[in-house]
mmCIF file of N, CA and C in Angstrom:
data_model
loop_
_atom_site.group_PDB
_atom_site.id
_atom_site.type_symbol
_atom_site.label_atom_id
_atom_site.label_comp_id
_atom_site.label_asym_id
_atom_site.label_seq_id
_atom_site.Cartn_x
_atom_site.Cartn_y
_atom_site.Cartn_z
ATOM 1 N N UNK A 18 87.903 9.850 107.902
ATOM 2 C CA UNK A 18 88.935 10.712 108.141
ATOM 3 C C UNK A 18 90.129 9.759 108.027
ATOM 4 N N UNK A 19 91.058 10.384 107.458
ATOM 5 C CA UNK A 19 92.397 9.394 107.169
ATOM 6 C C UNK A 19 93.599 10.199 107.388
ATOM 7 N N UNK A 20 94.668 10.087 108.274
ATOM 8 C CA UNK A 20 95.711 10.772 108.415
ATOM 9 C C UNK A 20 96.495 10.581 107.145
ATOM 10 N N UNK A 21 96.589 9.614 106.346
ATOM 11 C CA UNK A 21 97.051 9.408 105.044
ATOM 12 C C UNK A 21 97.038 10.795 104.105
ATOM 13 N N UNK A 22 95.533 11.169 104.142
ATOM 14 C CA UNK A 22 95.355 12.317 103.281
ATOM 15 C C UNK A 22 94.572 13.417 103.692
ATOM 16 N N UNK A 23 94.845 14.325 103.239
ATOM 17 C CA UNK A 23 93.906 15.447 103.948
ATOM 18 C C UNK A 23 92.872 15.599 103.209
ATOM 19 N N UNK A 24 91.453 15.600 103.854
ATOM 20 C CA UNK A 24 90.336 15.535 103.220
ATOM 21 C C UNK A 24 89.768 17.240 103.151
ATOM 22 N N UNK A 25 89.074 17.593 102.160
ATOM 23 C CA UNK A 25 88.457 18.721 101.963
ATOM 24 C C UNK A 25 87.029 18.503 102.420
ATOM 25 N N UNK A 26 86.670 19.706 103.024
ATOM 26 C CA UNK A 26 85.256 19.708 103.691
ATOM 27 C C UNK A 26 84.084 19.399 102.694
ATOM 28 N N UNK A 27 83.223 18.677 103.275
ATOM 29 C CA UNK A 27 82.101 18.330 102.324
ATOM 30 C C UNK A 27 80.964 19.513 102.263
ATOM 31 N N UNK A 28 81.159 20.556 103.331
ATOM 32 C CA UNK A 28 80.296 21.733 103.335
ATOM 33 C C UNK A 28 80.599 22.635 102.267
ATOM 34 N N UNK A 29 81.733 23.262 102.759
ATOM 35 C CA UNK A 29 82.357 24.316 102.014
ATOM 36 C C UNK A 29 83.125 24.201 100.792
ATOM 37 N N UNK A 30 83.599 22.748 100.751
ATOM 38 C CA UNK A 30 84.418 22.406 99.565
ATOM 39 C C UNK A 30 85.769 23.365 99.299
ATOM 40 N N UNK A 31 86.115 24.021 100.559
ATOM 41 C CA UNK A 31 87.442 24.784 100.176
ATOM 42 C C UNK A 31 88.341 24.098 101.424
ATOM 43 N N UNK A 32 88.016 24.278 102.654
ATOM 44 C CA UNK A 32 88.797 23.945 103.898
ATOM 45 C C UNK A 32 89.311 22.375 103.947
ATOM 46 N N UNK A 33 90.525 22.308 104.735
ATOM 47 C CA UNK A 33 90.794 20.843 104.761
ATOM 48 C C UNK A 33 90.247 20.603 106.014
ATOM 49 N N UNK A 34 90.259 19.412 106.448
ATOM 50 C CA UNK A 34 89.891 18.671 107.627
ATOM 51 C C UNK A 34 91.059 18.615 108.736
ATOM 52 N N UNK A 35 90.836 19.031 109.947
ATOM 53 C CA UNK A 35 92.120 18.799 110.602
ATOM 54 C C UNK A 35 91.476 18.060 111.839
ATOM 55 N N UNK A 36 92.117 16.806 112.171
ATOM 56 C CA UNK A 36 91.694 15.792 113.187
ATOM 57 C C UNK A 36 92.202 16.312 114.415
ATOM 58 N N UNK A 37 91.103 16.171 115.497
ATOM 59 C CA UNK A 37 91.452 16.373 116.910
ATOM 60 C C UNK A 37 90.527 15.736 117.610
ATOM 61 N N UNK A 38 90.823 15.516 118.896
ATOM 62 C CA UNK A 38 90.049 14.682 119.891
ATOM 63 C C UNK A 38 89.642 15.796 120.883
ATOM 64 N N UNK A 39 88.243 15.559 121.107
ATOM 65 C CA UNK A 39 87.250 16.594 121.919
ATOM 66 C C UNK A 39 86.508 15.857 122.712
ATOM 67 N N UNK A 40 86.324 16.653 123.787
ATOM 68 C CA UNK A 40 85.143 15.806 124.704
ATOM 69 C C UNK A 40 83.763 16.504 124.247
ATOM 70 N N UNK A 41 82.959 15.639 124.061
ATOM 71 C CA UNK A 41 81.610 16.164 123.730
ATOM 72 C C UNK A 41 80.532 16.017 124.939
ATOM 73 N N UNK A 42 79.901 16.881 125.089
ATOM 74 C CA UNK A 42 78.557 16.520 125.856
ATOM 75 C C UNK A 42 77.329 16.685 125.386
ATOM 76 N N UNK A 43 76.233 15.836 125.535
ATOM 77 C CA UNK A 43 75.000 15.977 124.933
ATOM 78 C C UNK A 43 73.918 15.165 125.410
ATOM 79 N N UNK A 44 72.715 15.579 125.234
ATOM 80 C CA UNK A 44 71.401 15.191 125.650
ATOM 81 C C UNK A 44 71.038 13.820 124.665
ATOM 82 N N UNK A 45 70.424 12.829 124.772
ATOM 83 C CA UNK A 45 69.844 12.011 124.123
ATOM 84 C C UNK A 45 68.475 11.395 124.521
ATOM 85 N N UNK A 46 67.448 11.673 123.734
ATOM 86 C CA UNK A 46 66.090 10.981 123.896
ATOM 87 C C UNK A 46 66.150 9.665 123.832
ATOM 88 N N UNK A 47 65.668 8.896 124.878
ATOM 89 C CA UNK A 47 65.400 7.471 124.827
ATOM 90 C C UNK A 47 63.983 7.277 125.310
ATOM 91 N N UNK A 48 63.628 5.851 125.265
ATOM 92 C CA UNK A 48 62.314 5.569 125.524
ATOM 93 C C UNK A 48 61.980 5.679 127.082
ATOM 94 N N UNK A 49 62.948 5.968 127.832
ATOM 95 C CA UNK A 49 63.026 6.129 129.243
ATOM 96 C C UNK A 49 63.057 7.949 129.660
ATOM 97 N N UNK A 50 63.431 8.635 128.649
ATOM 98 C CA UNK A 50 63.341 9.882 128.953
ATOM 99 C C UNK A 50 64.896 10.527 128.362
ATOM 100 N N UNK A 51 65.405 11.480 128.513
ATOM 101 C CA UNK A 51 66.621 11.983 128.136
ATOM 102 C C UNK A 51 67.803 11.382 128.961
ATOM 103 N N UNK A 52 68.847 11.186 128.263
ATOM 104 C CA UNK A 52 70.190 10.834 129.207
ATOM 105 C C UNK A 52 70.936 11.732 128.883
ATOM 106 N N UNK A 53 71.887 12.069 129.751
ATOM 107 C CA UNK A 53 73.032 13.176 129.522
ATOM 108 C C UNK A 53 74.099 12.356 129.546
ATOM 109 N N UNK A 54 75.058 12.586 128.461
ATOM 110 C CA UNK A 54 76.214 11.889 128.091
ATOM 111 C C UNK A 54 77.505 12.586 127.777
ATOM 112 N N UNK A 55 78.623 12.057 127.827
ATOM 113 C CA UNK A 55 80.008 12.586 127.630
ATOM 114 C C UNK A 55 80.844 11.506 126.933
ATOM 115 N N UNK A 56 81.525 11.889 125.954
ATOM 116 C CA UNK A 56 82.109 11.192 125.251
ATOM 117 C C UNK A 56 83.655 11.835 124.655
ATOM 118 N N UNK A 57 84.613 11.373 124.554
ATOM 119 C CA UNK A 57 85.923 11.990 124.151
ATOM 120 C C UNK A 57 85.979 11.109 122.597
ATOM 121 N N UNK A 58 85.917 11.894 121.484
ATOM 122 C CA UNK A 58 85.669 11.366 120.205
ATOM 123 C C UNK A 58 86.870 12.254 119.305
ATOM 124 N N UNK A 59 87.277 11.404 118.126
ATOM 125 C CA UNK A 59 88.261 12.066 117.234
ATOM 126 C C UNK A 59 87.151 12.650 116.276
ATOM 127 N N UNK A 60 87.285 13.803 115.866
ATOM 128 C CA UNK A 60 86.415 14.371 114.888
ATOM 129 C C UNK A 60 87.324 15.267 113.940
ATOM 130 N N UNK A 61 86.821 15.660 112.682
ATOM 131 C CA UNK A 61 87.392 16.417 111.639
ATOM 132 C C UNK A 61 86.773 17.481 111.843
ATOM 133 N N UNK A 62 87.634 18.803 111.895
ATOM 134 C CA UNK A 62 87.067 20.194 112.041
ATOM 135 C C UNK A 62 87.637 20.720 110.707
ATOM 136 N N UNK A 63 86.788 21.680 109.945
ATOM 137 C CA UNK A 63 87.178 22.305 108.792
ATOM 138 C C UNK A 63 87.957 23.508 109.202
ATOM 139 N N UNK A 64 89.130 23.821 108.565
ATOM 140 C CA UNK A 64 89.783 24.925 108.899
ATOM 141 C C UNK A 64 89.456 26.134 108.554
ATOM 142 N N UNK A 65 88.433 26.159 107.546
ATOM 143 C CA UNK A 65 88.017 27.374 106.817
ATOM 144 C C UNK A 65 86.666 27.758 107.447
ATOM 145 N N UNK A 66 85.509 26.801 107.473
ATOM 146 C CA UNK A 66 84.296 27.289 108.220
ATOM 147 C C UNK A 66 83.970 26.631 109.476
ATOM 148 N N UNK A 67 84.733 25.549 109.887
ATOM 149 C CA UNK A 67 84.522 25.048 111.209
ATOM 150 C C UNK A 67 83.482 23.965 111.097
ATOM 151 N N UNK A 68 83.078 23.513 110.404
ATOM 152 C CA UNK A 68 82.094 22.634 110.123
ATOM 153 C C UNK A 68 82.712 21.117 110.773
ATOM 154 N N UNK A 69 81.976 20.359 111.677
ATOM 155 C CA UNK A 69 82.567 19.324 112.404
ATOM 156 C C UNK A 69 82.060 17.988 111.732
ATOM 157 N N UNK A 70 82.863 16.906 111.724
ATOM 158 C CA UNK A 70 82.562 15.816 110.825
ATOM 159 C C UNK A 70 83.073 14.540 111.930
ATOM 160 N N UNK A 71 82.155 13.654 111.964
ATOM 161 C CA UNK A 71 82.269 12.351 112.734
ATOM 162 C C UNK A 71 82.456 11.294 111.744
ATOM 163 N N UNK A 72 83.444 10.341 112.275
ATOM 164 C CA UNK A 72 83.586 9.107 111.501
ATOM 165 C C UNK A 72 82.738 7.979 112.120
ATOM 166 N N UNK A 73 82.803 6.850 111.468
ATOM 167 C CA UNK A 73 82.151 5.594 112.214
ATOM 168 C C UNK A 73 82.620 5.302 113.752
ATOM 169 N N UNK A 74 84.001 5.368 114.043
ATOM 170 C CA UNK A 74 84.576 5.161 115.176
ATOM 171 C C UNK A 74 84.100 6.179 116.210
ATOM 172 N N UNK A 75 83.945 7.433 115.818
ATOM 173 C CA UNK A 75 83.293 8.237 116.698
ATOM 174 C C UNK A 75 81.724 8.239 116.864
ATOM 175 N N UNK A 76 80.931 7.808 115.901
ATOM 176 C CA UNK A 76 79.732 7.269 116.054
ATOM 177 C C UNK A 76 79.327 6.248 117.046
ATOM 178 N N UNK A 77 80.384 5.288 117.010
ATOM 179 C CA UNK A 77 80.515 4.169 117.746
ATOM 180 C C UNK A 77 80.431 4.337 119.387
ATOM 181 N N UNK A 78 81.345 5.611 119.345
ATOM 182 C CA UNK A 78 82.060 6.001 120.726
ATOM 183 C C UNK A 78 80.441 6.564 121.295
ATOM 184 N N UNK A 79 80.138 7.390 120.341
ATOM 185 C CA UNK A 79 78.747 8.303 121.132
ATOM 186 C C UNK A 79 77.603 7.108 121.342
ATOM 187 N N UNK A 80 77.483 6.216 120.336
ATOM 188 C CA UNK A 80 76.336 5.178 120.879
ATOM 189 C C UNK A 80 76.581 4.604 122.117
ATOM 190 N N UNK A 81 77.875 4.071 122.261
ATOM 191 C CA UNK A 81 78.344 3.270 123.465
ATOM 192 C C UNK A 81 77.982 4.072 124.843
ATOM 193 N N UNK A 82 78.189 5.586 124.728
ATOM 194 C CA UNK A 82 78.094 6.437 125.924
ATOM 195 C C UNK A 82 76.574 6.449 126.134
ATOM 196 N N UNK A 83 75.792 6.728 125.187
ATOM 197 C CA UNK A 83 74.159 6.559 125.369
ATOM 198 C C UNK A 83 73.842 5.202 125.995
ATOM 199 N N UNK A 84 74.197 4.147 125.438
ATOM 200 C CA UNK A 84 73.911 2.679 126.045
ATOM 201 C C UNK A 84 74.337 2.728 127.503
ATOM 202 N N UNK A 85 75.515 3.140 128.046
ATOM 203 C CA UNK A 85 75.734 3.173 129.255
ATOM 204 C C UNK A 85 75.107 4.011 130.009
ATOM 205 N N UNK A 86 74.697 5.332 129.658
ATOM 206 C CA UNK A 86 73.963 6.178 130.428
ATOM 207 C C UNK A 86 72.450 5.637 130.398
ATOM 208 N N UNK A 87 72.185 5.025 129.669
ATOM 209 C CA UNK A 87 70.658 4.439 129.561
ATOM 210 C C UNK A 87 70.621 3.365 130.466
ATOM 211 N N UNK A 88 71.343 2.286 130.444
ATOM 212 C CA UNK A 88 71.524 1.311 131.535
ATOM 213 C C UNK A 88 71.415 1.746 132.804
ATOM 214 N N UNK A 89 71.994 2.909 133.222
ATOM 215 C CA UNK A 89 71.875 3.679 134.542
ATOM 216 C C UNK A 89 70.870 3.918 135.077
ATOM 217 N N UNK A 90 69.531 4.541 134.014
ATOM 218 C CA UNK A 90 68.394 4.791 134.453
ATOM 219 C C UNK A 90 67.577 3.729 135.130
ATOM 220 N N UNK A 91 66.731 4.345 136.113
ATOM 221 C CA UNK A 91 65.670 3.512 136.735
ATOM 222 C C UNK A 91 64.769 2.837 135.730
#
C-alpha cells in the first residue's frame, strides 16, 4: 500500500483501499499450542466491499507478536 497512489481492491476491483491503523487480536497455533496475540498494524480496507489487506510491514509486525507470545510460553 502506498500513500502516493490510491490502490484498487484486488478482490472486488471497484473500491479504493483506505489505509488505517488497527489493533488486531488473534490466536496462532505453534508447536507449544495456541498463543494469543495482539498487534497494532497498518491495513488497507476497501471502501466498497470491506476486504482487508496487509502489507509486508504488517506481516512482520504480526510475526513479531507471535514470536514474543511464543517465547513467553512454558
